[in-house]
Coordinates of C-alpha atoms in Angstrom, one line a residue:
M1 CA -86.1 107.8 82.3
A2 CA -88.0 104.9 84.4
Q3 CA -84.9 102.9 86.0
I4 CA -83.8 98.9 86.1
K5 CA -81.5 96.5 87.9
L6 CA -79.3 94.4 86.5
E7 CA -77.3 92.2 88.9
F8 CA -74.5 90.4 87.5
P9 CA -72.6 87.5 88.2
D10 CA -70.6 88.5 91.5
G11 CA -73.5 89.0 92.3
S12 CA -73.6 93.0 92.0
Q13 CA -75.9 95.4 91.1
R14 CA -76.2 98.4 89.3
E15 CA -79.4 100.7 87.1
F16 CA -80.0 100.9 84.1
D17 CA -82.1 103.5 81.5
K18 CA -85.2 100.8 81.0
Q19 CA -83.9 99.9 77.6
V20 CA -80.4 99.7 78.0
T21 CA -78.7 97.0 75.8
P22 CA -76.2 94.1 76.9
L23 CA -73.9 96.0 74.0
A24 CA -74.1 99.9 75.9
V25 CA -74.1 97.8 80.2
A26 CA -70.4 96.0 78.7
G27 CA -69.2 100.1 77.4
S28 CA -70.8 101.3 81.3
L29 CA -68.1 98.5 82.2
S30 CA -65.2 98.5 79.9
N31 CA -64.6 99.1 76.9
S32 CA -62.4 95.5 76.1
L33 CA -65.6 94.5 77.1
K34 CA -67.8 95.9 74.9
K35 CA -65.0 95.0 72.1
A36 CA -65.5 90.9 72.9
A37 CA -69.2 91.3 74.0
V38 CA -70.8 88.6 71.4
A39 CA -74.5 88.5 73.1
A40 CA -75.3 88.6 76.6
K41 CA -77.5 85.9 79.0
I42 CA -80.4 87.7 80.1
N43 CA -82.3 85.8 83.8
G44 CA -80.5 82.7 81.7
V45 CA -81.7 82.9 78.4
L46 CA -79.4 84.4 75.3
V47 CA -80.3 87.1 73.4
D48 CA -78.8 89.3 70.9
I49 CA -76.6 91.9 72.1
F50 CA -78.8 94.4 70.8
R51 CA -81.7 93.9 72.5
P52 CA -83.2 95.9 75.0
I53 CA -83.6 95.4 79.1
N54 CA -87.2 96.0 80.1
Q55 CA -87.0 95.0 83.8
D56 CA -85.3 94.4 86.6
A57 CA -82.8 90.8 85.7
K58 CA -79.7 88.9 86.0
I59 CA -77.4 89.6 83.2
E60 CA -74.0 88.0 81.9
I61 CA -71.9 89.5 79.3
I62 CA -71.4 86.6 76.9
K63 CA -67.5 87.2 75.5
N64 CA -66.8 85.6 72.3
Q65 CA -64.1 83.2 74.1
D66 CA -67.3 81.6 75.8
A67 CA -68.9 78.5 75.7
A68 CA -71.8 80.0 75.2
A69 CA -70.3 82.2 72.2
L70 CA -70.8 79.8 70.0
E71 CA -74.2 79.1 70.1
V72 CA -74.1 82.9 68.7
V73 CA -71.8 82.0 66.3
R74 CA -73.7 78.5 64.7
N75 CA -77.9 80.5 64.9
T76 CA -75.7 83.5 62.6
A77 CA -74.1 80.8 60.4
I78 CA -77.7 79.6 60.1
F79 CA -79.4 82.8 58.9
L80 CA -76.6 83.6 56.6
L81 CA -76.7 80.5 55.2
G82 CA -80.8 80.7 54.4
V83 CA -79.5 84.6 53.1
A84 CA -78.2 83.1 50.5
V85 CA -79.8 79.6 49.9
Q86 CA -83.4 82.4 49.4
Q87 CA -81.0 85.0 46.1
K88 CA -79.6 82.7 45.0
Y89 CA -83.4 79.9 45.0
P90 CA -86.0 82.9 45.2
A91 CA -88.9 79.9 45.4
I92 CA -87.3 77.4 47.9
H93 CA -89.4 76.4 50.8
F94 CA -87.2 76.1 54.6
G95 CA -88.3 74.0 57.9
E96 CA -86.4 73.8 60.7
K97 CA -83.8 75.0 62.2
Q98 CA -81.5 74.0 64.7
A99 CA -77.2 74.8 65.9
N100 CA -76.6 71.7 68.8
D101 CA -73.2 70.1 69.9
D102 CA -72.4 69.7 66.6
G103 CA -73.0 72.1 64.4
F104 CA -76.1 73.0 62.2
Y105 CA -79.0 71.8 60.2
L106 CA -81.2 74.0 58.0
D107 CA -83.6 72.1 56.2
T108 CA -84.9 73.2 52.7
D109 CA -87.1 72.4 50.4
K110 CA -86.4 73.8 46.3
P111 CA -89.3 72.3 44.0
E112 CA -88.1 71.0 41.2
S113 CA -84.9 69.0 42.8
Q114 CA -83.9 69.6 45.7
I115 CA -79.5 71.5 46.9
S116 CA -76.6 68.8 45.9
V117 CA -74.3 68.6 48.3
D118 CA -71.8 70.1 44.8
E119 CA -74.4 73.1 45.3
L120 CA -72.2 73.8 48.9
P121 CA -68.3 75.4 47.1
E122 CA -70.7 77.8 45.9
L123 CA -73.6 78.1 48.8
Q124 CA -70.1 78.6 51.1
K125 CA -69.0 81.2 48.8
D126 CA -71.9 83.0 48.6
I127 CA -72.3 83.0 52.2
A128 CA -68.6 84.9 51.5
A129 CA -70.2 87.4 50.2
L130 CA -72.2 88.4 52.8
I131 CA -69.8 88.5 55.3
K132 CA -67.9 90.7 52.9
A133 CA -71.0 93.1 52.3
N134 CA -71.9 93.6 55.8
Q135 CA -75.3 93.8 55.3
P136 CA -76.7 94.4 58.2
I137 CA -78.9 92.5 60.0
E138 CA -82.0 93.7 61.5
R139 CA -84.3 92.4 64.2
K140 CA -87.9 93.4 65.4
M141 CA -90.6 92.0 66.1
V142 CA -93.7 92.0 64.0
A143 CA -97.1 91.1 64.4
K144 CA -97.9 87.2 63.9
A145 CA -101.0 87.9 61.3
D146 CA -97.9 89.8 59.5
L147 CA -95.6 86.6 59.1
Q148 CA -99.0 84.8 57.9
Q149 CA -99.8 87.2 55.0
E150 CA -95.6 87.4 54.8
F151 CA -95.4 83.3 54.8
Q152 CA -98.9 82.0 53.0
D153 CA -97.1 80.5 50.1
D154 CA -94.2 78.4 52.9
P155 CA -96.2 75.8 54.3
Y156 CA -93.2 74.7 56.1
K157 CA -92.8 78.5 57.6
L158 CA -96.3 78.8 57.8
A159 CA -97.1 76.6 60.2
L160 CA -94.1 77.2 62.5
V161 CA -95.4 80.7 62.9
N162 CA -98.2 79.3 63.8
A163 CA -97.1 76.9 65.9
Y164 CA -96.0 81.1 67.8
D165 CA -99.2 82.1 70.9
S166 CA -97.4 85.1 71.4
V167 CA -99.5 87.9 68.7
Q168 CA -95.9 89.7 68.6
I169 CA -92.4 87.3 66.6
P170 CA -88.9 88.4 66.8
V171 CA -87.9 88.3 63.4
Y172 CA -84.5 88.7 61.9
Q173 CA -84.4 90.2 58.5
M174 CA -81.3 91.0 55.8
G175 CA -82.6 92.7 52.5
D176 CA -85.8 90.2 51.4
Y177 CA -85.2 87.0 53.6
V178 CA -87.6 87.1 56.8
D179 CA -86.6 84.9 59.5
F180 CA -88.1 84.4 63.1
G181 CA -86.9 82.9 66.3
E182 CA -85.3 83.4 69.4
P183 CA -82.1 82.9 68.3
A184 CA -78.8 85.4 69.0
L185 CA -76.8 85.9 66.2
L186 CA -73.8 88.5 65.8
P187 CA -73.3 91.8 65.9
K188 CA -73.5 92.2 62.3
A189 CA -72.6 89.8 59.4
S190 CA -69.2 90.3 59.1
D191 CA -68.5 88.5 62.8
L192 CA -69.0 85.2 60.9
K193 CA -65.8 84.4 59.8
H194 CA -64.8 80.9 60.0
Y195 CA -67.1 77.9 58.8
Q196 CA -67.9 75.1 56.2
L197 CA -70.8 74.0 55.3
L198 CA -70.5 69.5 55.5
S199 CA -73.4 67.9 53.7
V200 CA -76.9 67.4 52.6
A201 CA -78.7 64.5 53.6
G202 CA -83.2 63.6 53.6
A203 CA -85.0 64.9 56.6
Y204 CA -88.9 64.2 57.3
W205 CA -90.6 67.4 57.9
Q206 CA -90.2 67.6 62.0
G207 CA -89.4 63.9 61.8
K208 CA -92.3 62.1 60.9
S209 CA -91.9 59.3 58.1
S210 CA -95.3 60.3 57.1
N211 CA -94.3 64.0 56.2
P212 CA -92.4 66.0 53.3
M213 CA -89.4 64.8 52.8
L214 CA -86.8 67.6 52.6
Q215 CA -83.2 68.3 52.5
R216 CA -81.0 68.8 55.5
I217 CA -77.7 71.0 55.0
Y218 CA -74.9 70.4 57.2
G219 CA -72.4 73.1 58.2
T220 CA -70.8 73.8 61.6
A221 CA -69.0 77.4 62.3
F222 CA -66.5 78.2 65.2
V223 CA -65.0 81.3 67.1
N224 CA -61.3 80.2 65.4
E225 CA -59.7 78.7 62.7
A226 CA -58.0 76.3 65.2
D227 CA -61.1 74.9 66.3
L228 CA -62.4 74.8 62.7
Q229 CA -59.3 73.3 61.7
A230 CA -59.7 70.6 64.7
D231 CA -63.7 69.8 64.1
L232 CA -63.5 69.0 60.4
K233 CA -60.1 66.6 61.4
R234 CA -62.1 65.2 63.3
R235 CA -65.1 64.9 61.0
E236 CA -62.2 63.3 58.7
E237 CA -61.6 60.6 61.4
I238 CA -64.8 59.6 62.0
K239 CA -65.9 59.4 57.8
E240 CA -62.6 57.2 57.8
R241 CA -64.5 54.7 60.6
D242 CA -68.2 55.1 60.0
H243 CA -69.3 51.9 59.9
R244 CA -71.9 52.2 57.4
T245 CA -68.5 53.0 54.9
L246 CA -66.2 50.1 56.0
G247 CA -69.2 48.0 55.2
R248 CA -69.7 48.8 51.9
D249 CA -66.3 49.4 50.9
L250 CA -65.0 45.8 52.7
D251 CA -68.4 44.3 51.0
L252 CA -69.4 43.2 54.2
F253 CA -72.9 44.3 54.4
F254 CA -76.4 46.3 53.1
V255 CA -78.9 47.1 54.4
D256 CA -81.1 48.2 51.1
P257 CA -84.4 50.7 51.5
K258 CA -85.9 49.1 49.1
V259 CA -86.8 45.0 50.2
G260 CA -86.5 46.7 53.9
A261 CA -85.2 49.0 56.0
G262 CA -83.5 48.4 58.5
L263 CA -83.2 44.8 57.9
A264 CA -79.2 43.9 56.4
Y265 CA -77.8 41.6 54.4
W266 CA -74.8 39.5 55.6
M267 CA -72.0 39.7 52.5
P268 CA -70.1 36.6 52.9
K269 CA -67.1 38.5 55.4
G270 CA -69.7 40.2 56.9
A271 CA -71.2 36.8 57.7
T272 CA -67.5 34.9 58.4
I273 CA -67.6 38.0 60.9
R274 CA -70.4 37.3 62.8
R275 CA -69.5 33.3 62.4
T276 CA -66.7 33.9 63.9
L277 CA -68.5 35.9 67.0
E278 CA -71.5 34.1 67.6
R279 CA -68.9 30.7 67.5
Y280 CA -66.6 32.8 70.6
I281 CA -70.0 33.7 72.4
I282 CA -71.5 30.5 72.7
D283 CA -67.9 28.9 73.6
K284 CA -67.7 31.4 76.2
E285 CA -70.8 31.0 77.8
V286 CA -71.2 27.2 77.5
A287 CA -68.1 27.4 79.7
A288 CA -69.3 29.9 81.9
G289 CA -72.3 27.1 82.1
Y290 CA -75.1 28.1 79.9
Q291 CA -76.9 25.7 78.2
H292 CA -77.6 26.4 75.0
V293 CA -81.0 27.1 73.2
Y294 CA -82.9 28.0 70.1
T295 CA -86.6 29.3 70.7
P296 CA -89.3 30.4 68.5
V297 CA -89.0 33.9 66.5
L298 CA -92.4 34.5 67.2
M299 CA -94.9 33.8 70.4
N300 CA -98.9 34.2 70.9
V301 CA -98.8 37.5 72.6
N302 CA -101.4 36.6 75.5
A303 CA -96.9 35.6 76.7
Y304 CA -95.8 39.3 76.3
K305 CA -99.3 40.3 78.2
T306 CA -98.4 39.0 80.9
S307 CA -95.0 40.4 80.9
G308 CA -95.0 43.4 80.6
H309 CA -94.1 44.0 77.8
W310 CA -97.1 44.9 75.9
D311 CA -98.3 47.0 78.2
H312 CA -94.8 49.2 78.4
Y313 CA -93.0 48.2 74.7
R314 CA -96.3 48.2 72.8
D315 CA -95.3 50.4 70.3
D316 CA -92.1 49.0 69.2
M317 CA -93.7 45.5 69.2
F318 CA -94.9 44.8 65.6
P319 CA -98.3 44.6 65.3
P320 CA -100.3 41.3 65.9
M321 CA -100.7 38.3 63.3
D322 CA -104.5 36.7 63.5
M323 CA -103.6 32.9 63.0
G324 CA -108.0 32.2 63.6
E325 CA -109.7 31.2 66.2
G326 CA -109.0 34.1 67.7
E327 CA -104.9 32.9 67.9
L328 CA -102.6 35.7 67.6
L329 CA -98.7 35.8 67.6
E330 CA -96.5 38.3 67.8
L331 CA -93.0 39.0 66.0
R332 CA -91.1 38.4 69.4
P333 CA -89.2 42.2 70.4
M334 CA -87.6 40.3 73.2
N335 CA -86.6 37.1 74.5
C336 CA -87.2 36.8 78.1
P337 CA -90.8 35.6 77.4
S338 CA -89.5 32.3 75.8
H339 CA -86.9 31.5 78.2
I340 CA -89.6 31.6 81.0
Q341 CA -90.6 28.6 79.2
I342 CA -87.6 26.9 78.7
Y343 CA -87.6 26.9 82.3
K344 CA -91.1 26.5 83.7
H345 CA -91.2 22.5 80.7
H346 CA -90.0 21.2 83.7
I347 CA -90.2 20.4 87.1
R348 CA -87.3 22.1 89.2
S349 CA -84.9 21.7 92.3
Y350 CA -82.9 23.7 94.2
R351 CA -80.3 21.3 93.5
E352 CA -79.6 22.8 90.2
L353 CA -80.6 26.8 90.6
P354 CA -78.4 28.5 89.6
I355 CA -80.3 27.9 85.8
R356 CA -78.4 29.3 83.0
I357 CA -80.3 29.3 79.8
A358 CA -78.6 31.3 76.6
E359 CA -79.4 31.8 73.4
L360 CA -78.5 34.1 70.1
G361 CA -82.6 35.3 70.2
M362 CA -83.9 37.0 66.9
M363 CA -85.8 40.0 67.5
H364 CA -87.8 42.6 65.4
R365 CA -88.3 46.3 66.8
Y366 CA -90.9 48.1 65.3
E367 CA -88.6 51.4 64.4
K368 CA -89.5 54.7 62.6
S369 CA -87.5 55.0 59.3
G370 CA -85.8 58.2 60.3
A371 CA -83.9 55.8 63.5
L372 CA -82.7 53.1 61.1
S373 CA -79.1 54.1 60.5
G374 CA -76.9 51.1 59.3
L375 CA -76.1 48.5 61.9
Q376 CA -77.0 49.9 64.3
R377 CA -80.2 51.1 64.9
V378 CA -82.6 47.9 62.6
R379 CA -85.5 46.2 62.6
E380 CA -84.4 42.6 62.6
M381 CA -81.1 41.6 65.1
T382 CA -79.8 38.8 67.2
L383 CA -79.2 39.6 70.6
N384 CA -76.8 37.9 72.8
D385 CA -78.9 37.1 75.5
G386 CA -78.7 35.5 78.4
H387 CA -81.1 34.6 81.7
T388 CA -80.0 33.1 84.8
F389 CA -82.7 32.0 86.9
V390 CA -81.3 31.3 91.1
A391 CA -82.0 31.5 94.5
L392 CA -82.5 35.1 96.3
D393 CA -79.5 34.0 98.3
Q394 CA -78.0 32.6 95.3
I395 CA -77.8 36.9 93.7
Q396 CA -74.7 37.8 94.3
D397 CA -72.1 35.3 93.3
E398 CA -74.4 35.2 89.9
F399 CA -73.9 38.4 89.6
K400 CA -70.2 38.5 90.3
K401 CA -69.9 35.7 87.9
V402 CA -71.5 37.6 85.3
L403 CA -69.6 40.3 85.4
Q404 CA -66.7 38.3 85.1
L405 CA -67.9 37.0 82.2
M406 CA -68.3 40.6 81.2
L407 CA -64.5 41.9 82.1
D408 CA -63.1 38.7 80.4
V409 CA -64.4 39.4 76.5
Y410 CA -63.9 43.0 76.9
H411 CA -59.8 42.0 77.0
D412 CA -60.3 39.3 74.4
F413 CA -61.4 42.2 72.1
N414 CA -58.9 44.4 74.3
I415 CA -62.1 46.8 74.9
T416 CA -61.2 49.5 77.5
N417 CA -63.1 52.2 77.8
Y418 CA -66.0 52.1 79.6
S419 CA -67.8 52.6 82.8
F420 CA -70.6 50.5 85.3
R421 CA -74.3 52.8 85.9
L422 CA -75.6 51.4 88.1
S423 CA -79.1 51.7 87.1
Y424 CA -82.8 52.3 89.1
R425 CA -86.2 53.3 89.5
D426 CA -87.2 57.1 89.6
P427 CA -88.0 57.3 93.3
A428 CA -90.1 60.6 92.5
N429 CA -92.3 58.8 89.0
T430 CA -93.2 55.5 90.3
E431 CA -95.9 54.7 88.2
K432 CA -93.9 53.4 85.5
Y433 CA -92.3 50.7 86.9
F434 CA -93.1 47.3 88.4
D435 CA -95.4 47.8 92.0
D436 CA -93.3 46.2 94.4
D437 CA -91.8 49.0 97.2
Q438 CA -90.0 46.2 98.1
M439 CA -88.2 44.4 95.9
W440 CA -86.5 47.7 94.2
D441 CA -85.4 48.3 97.8
Q442 CA -84.3 45.4 98.1
S443 CA -82.9 44.7 94.4
Q444 CA -81.2 48.2 94.1
G445 CA -79.6 46.9 97.5
M446 CA -78.2 43.7 96.2
L447 CA -77.2 44.7 93.2
K448 CA -74.8 48.0 95.0
A449 CA -73.4 45.7 97.3
A450 CA -71.7 43.4 94.7
M451 CA -70.5 46.2 93.1
D452 CA -69.1 47.9 96.5
E453 CA -67.6 44.1 97.5
L454 CA -66.5 43.9 93.6
G455 CA -65.0 47.6 94.7
L456 CA -65.6 48.7 91.4
D457 CA -66.8 52.6 91.1
Y458 CA -69.8 53.1 88.8
Y459 CA -72.4 56.2 88.9
E460 CA -76.2 55.6 90.3
A461 CA -78.9 56.9 87.6
E462 CA -82.7 57.4 89.0
G463 CA -84.9 56.5 86.1
E464 CA -83.2 54.4 84.2
A465 CA -83.7 51.1 85.0
A466 CA -86.0 48.4 83.4
F467 CA -90.0 48.6 84.3
Y468 CA -89.5 45.3 85.5
G469 CA -86.2 45.7 88.0
P470 CA -82.7 47.1 88.4
K471 CA -80.1 47.1 86.5
L472 CA -76.1 47.6 86.1
D473 CA -75.0 48.4 82.1
V474 CA -71.5 49.0 81.6
Q475 CA -71.4 51.8 79.1
T476 CA -68.7 52.1 76.3
K477 CA -67.1 55.5 74.9
T478 CA -67.4 54.1 70.9
A479 CA -64.3 55.4 67.9
L480 CA -66.4 58.2 67.2
G481 CA -67.1 59.7 70.3
N482 CA -70.8 58.4 71.6
E483 CA -71.8 56.2 74.6
E484 CA -73.6 53.7 74.2
T485 CA -74.5 50.5 76.4
L486 CA -72.4 47.8 75.1
S487 CA -73.6 44.9 77.5
T488 CA -76.6 44.9 80.5
I489 CA -77.1 43.3 84.3
Q490 CA -80.8 43.5 84.5
L491 CA -82.7 41.7 88.9
D492 CA -85.9 40.8 88.3
F493 CA -88.9 39.6 90.9
M494 CA -92.1 41.1 88.5
Q495 CA -91.8 38.0 86.3
P496 CA -91.6 34.8 88.4
E497 CA -94.2 36.6 89.9
R498 CA -96.4 36.9 86.5
F499 CA -95.7 33.5 85.3
Q500 CA -95.9 32.2 88.2
L501 CA -91.9 29.9 88.1
T502 CA -91.4 27.9 91.0
Y503 CA -88.1 25.8 92.1
V504 CA -88.6 22.6 94.9
G505 CA -86.1 23.9 97.9
E506 CA -84.3 21.8 99.8
D507 CA -87.5 22.2 102.8
G508 CA -90.1 19.7 99.7
K509 CA -91.7 23.0 99.6
E510 CA -92.1 25.9 96.1
H511 CA -90.1 28.5 96.5
R512 CA -90.5 31.6 94.1
P513 CA -86.5 31.7 92.1
V514 CA -84.8 35.2 91.0
M515 CA -84.9 35.6 87.3
I516 CA -81.1 37.8 85.8
H517 CA -80.9 38.9 82.2
R518 CA -77.7 39.5 80.8
G519 CA -76.4 40.9 77.6
I520 CA -73.2 40.3 77.2
V521 CA -72.1 42.3 74.0
S522 CA -75.6 43.5 73.0
T523 CA -77.2 42.3 69.8
M524 CA -74.7 40.4 66.6
E525 CA -75.2 43.5 64.8
R526 CA -75.0 46.8 67.2
F527 CA -71.8 44.7 68.7
I528 CA -70.5 44.2 65.2
A529 CA -71.0 48.1 64.2
Y530 CA -69.3 48.7 66.9
L531 CA -65.9 46.6 65.8
I532 CA -65.9 48.0 63.1
E533 CA -65.3 52.1 64.0
M534 CA -62.7 50.6 66.9
Y535 CA -60.7 48.7 64.2
K536 CA -61.7 50.2 61.7
G537 CA -62.5 48.1 59.9
A538 CA -58.8 46.3 60.4
F539 CA -60.1 43.5 62.2
P540 CA -57.0 41.5 64.6
T541 CA -55.8 38.6 62.7
W542 CA -58.4 35.9 64.9
L543 CA -61.6 38.1 63.8
A544 CA -60.8 39.3 60.1
P545 CA -62.7 38.1 57.4
I546 CA -59.9 36.9 55.5
Q547 CA -57.2 36.0 57.6
V548 CA -53.9 35.2 54.6
N549 CA -54.3 36.3 51.0
L550 CA -52.0 34.3 48.8
I551 CA -50.4 36.0 45.9
P552 CA -48.8 33.9 43.5
V553 CA -46.2 35.6 40.4
K554 CA -46.7 34.0 37.9
N555 CA -50.5 31.7 37.6
E556 CA -48.5 29.6 35.0
V557 CA -45.6 29.2 37.3
H558 CA -46.4 29.3 41.5
Y559 CA -49.9 28.6 41.4
E560 CA -50.0 24.5 43.0
Y561 CA -47.5 26.0 45.0
T562 CA -50.3 28.5 46.6
K563 CA -52.3 26.1 46.5
K564 CA -50.9 23.7 48.9
L565 CA -50.2 26.2 50.6
Q566 CA -53.8 27.4 51.0
D567 CA -55.1 23.8 51.6
D568 CA -52.0 23.2 54.5
M569 CA -53.4 26.8 55.6
R570 CA -57.6 25.6 56.0
K571 CA -56.3 22.6 56.9
Q572 CA -55.0 24.7 60.7
G573 CA -59.0 26.5 60.5
L574 CA -57.3 29.5 58.8
R575 CA -59.2 31.6 56.1
V576 CA -57.1 31.8 53.1
E577 CA -58.2 33.2 49.8
I578 CA -56.3 33.4 46.4
D579 CA -55.5 36.3 44.6
D580 CA -55.0 34.6 41.2
R581 CA -56.6 37.8 39.0
D582 CA -54.2 39.1 35.9
D583 CA -53.4 42.2 37.6
K584 CA -49.5 44.2 38.1
M585 CA -48.4 42.8 41.8
S586 CA -48.5 45.5 42.7
Y587 CA -51.4 46.9 42.3
K588 CA -52.6 42.9 44.0
I589 CA -50.7 43.9 47.0
R590 CA -52.2 47.6 47.5
E591 CA -55.7 46.2 46.8
S592 CA -54.5 43.3 49.6
Q593 CA -54.7 46.6 51.9
T594 CA -56.7 47.9 50.7
Q595 CA -59.1 46.1 52.4
K596 CA -56.7 44.9 55.3
I597 CA -56.2 42.3 55.1
P598 CA -54.1 40.9 58.1
Y599 CA -51.3 38.9 56.2
T600 CA -50.2 39.6 51.9
V601 CA -48.3 36.5 51.4
V602 CA -46.1 36.4 47.9
I603 CA -44.7 33.7 45.9
G604 CA -42.3 33.1 43.5
D605 CA -39.1 31.1 42.3
Q606 CA -37.3 32.4 45.3
E607 CA -40.1 31.8 48.5
I608 CA -40.6 27.9 46.6
N609 CA -36.6 27.3 46.4
N610 CA -36.7 28.2 50.2
A611 CA -39.6 26.6 51.3
S612 CA -39.9 30.3 52.8
V613 CA -43.1 33.2 51.7
S614 CA -42.9 37.1 51.3
V615 CA -44.9 38.0 53.9
R616 CA -46.1 41.7 54.1
R617 CA -48.7 42.6 57.8
Y618 CA -50.9 45.0 57.1
G619 CA -50.5 48.4 58.0
E620 CA -46.3 48.2 56.9
S621 CA -44.9 49.1 53.8
D622 CA -41.7 46.6 54.1
S623 CA -42.1 42.6 53.9
T624 CA -39.8 39.9 54.7
E625 CA -39.5 36.4 53.7
E626 CA -40.2 33.6 56.2
D627 CA -40.3 30.3 56.6
I628 CA -43.6 28.7 55.8
S629 CA -43.5 26.6 59.1
M630 CA -42.7 29.4 61.3
F631 CA -45.3 31.1 59.5
I632 CA -48.4 29.4 59.4
D633 CA -47.9 28.6 63.1
S634 CA -47.2 32.3 63.8
V635 CA -50.7 33.0 62.4
V636 CA -52.1 30.1 64.5
A637 CA -50.8 31.3 67.7
D638 CA -51.9 34.7 66.2
V639 CA -55.6 33.8 66.1
K640 CA -56.1 31.1 69.1
N641 CA -54.3 34.4 71.4
Y642 CA -57.0 36.0 69.9
S643 CA -54.5 39.3 68.7
R644 CA -53.5 40.3 72.2
S645 CA -50.3 41.8 72.1
G646 CA -48.0 40.5 74.5
K647 CA -48.8 36.6 73.1

């Protein structure tokens, strides 16, 4: 038989008969390797252990403890899930599937009604039965035409088959169930031991909202039980922190697709958090020399054509509104052209620079429905936006001032897990950026020099710049482990040029300013989602929608005194409510803890007689008796200090 040459990761080479399988190769090396082998990489491509090798190649045997084995395990779980689903519902159709870092999913479409989450435990048992039976999984090559015939009644699988360019397609089969594609599977079904079906959710076919909605079944699988249990524990923690769940349970906000997908309705408690945050950031910015403005949410589309946003972000903008007589108004997708108009409204002098303009500016983005998610991806948002107009020699000083403002805000919110990313244009693909090589070299160098001068660690990312200039992004880790951009500082030499911005210099001549875009806490929507998950809904006292919950022991006896206490605390600027419902005391205290209120205060005969209050702090099981005046002072101090430890 013809020979082929295989090269191993250590660089050594050996000859084998053509059609040799990775399993046979592993066995030729050692029995222990053969027992541990679950797959192989041939020229870097993951393949199953029985795949014949027909040509010279680089080979790496994947053992059950290798990182790549996880993908094989999850591919096998998808396959067995498909077998179980088809056995239970023979008329079901199958869409896309994927194994990824977070587990796996399989899209299904059942004619009568979709698979519900209540059916997952039974499907899990069906998979266990398949594993126990250990029926072989057969792999073969099948003609594309034959698969088209086989799946003629399944529009989704037929579309996937039609997408193949080759006339022969790899197929996996167990009994009557047939699937196709390149994923490597475990050698036998019984090798899948540690798996869990998790949830179901709607998913548009191929991610397009114009396509039918399928039912996506989510699951996960691991090589060993310890990793599975750790992952399930992590998922439970994520579930407890999910801002959408907490927003509902704490009655903070809601989004109802019936009245507008991606449009948040702020309930009184959520509105209180947002209002507190807005007042905080405005006060911070005013103290830092910013002039706060209000500008319209509508603007003539020509402004966005001048700024370049129309060319670069048109797909993310709502269609213009035709007002007649050639006037087209656009719901603004960003605020910078509006602030440019504020700057242009007066003749500016070098004595005024830097001019700092800020706004909590409402914007709109044309997000596809499939991309919307709670408060994190919405169609209407309010950005904590600011633009500073500076002379060239003021850039580095202003950059450092903005950065210091960011760090002060992070300190107040106890945000500590963040990193700095300097984002440059892609030098190999400059077409999508403003065409001025000198500007890019100069501005990128300025940002780098400022970071070096401050002695801050950062990493450089080519291709991540805005189309008009380089930027510094502050990347934070969310409580759910995701990375997102919380703050940004962007240099812009382009828009001052396009809008013909000028200031009168000391020499009496006109000069071009440089524009600095900056956002400290992103949008109100995204930042509050971030905070809900970071605090797990238990907001620090200064942000909590209800800071103190007063509970009279008996309404007919203690309510009047309790009401006076509420009035006194409200005069101190505190947010205080009275729970005077006709429920048991234990229930009301428990409910106060469930709502994550920082201070729960009980008032009865003893408290009135002693001019005291019985206080239970959130998360604590015991109450303490405290002097009324001292308690109020402590809560006021808690708010004033932004609820930081070490007061």
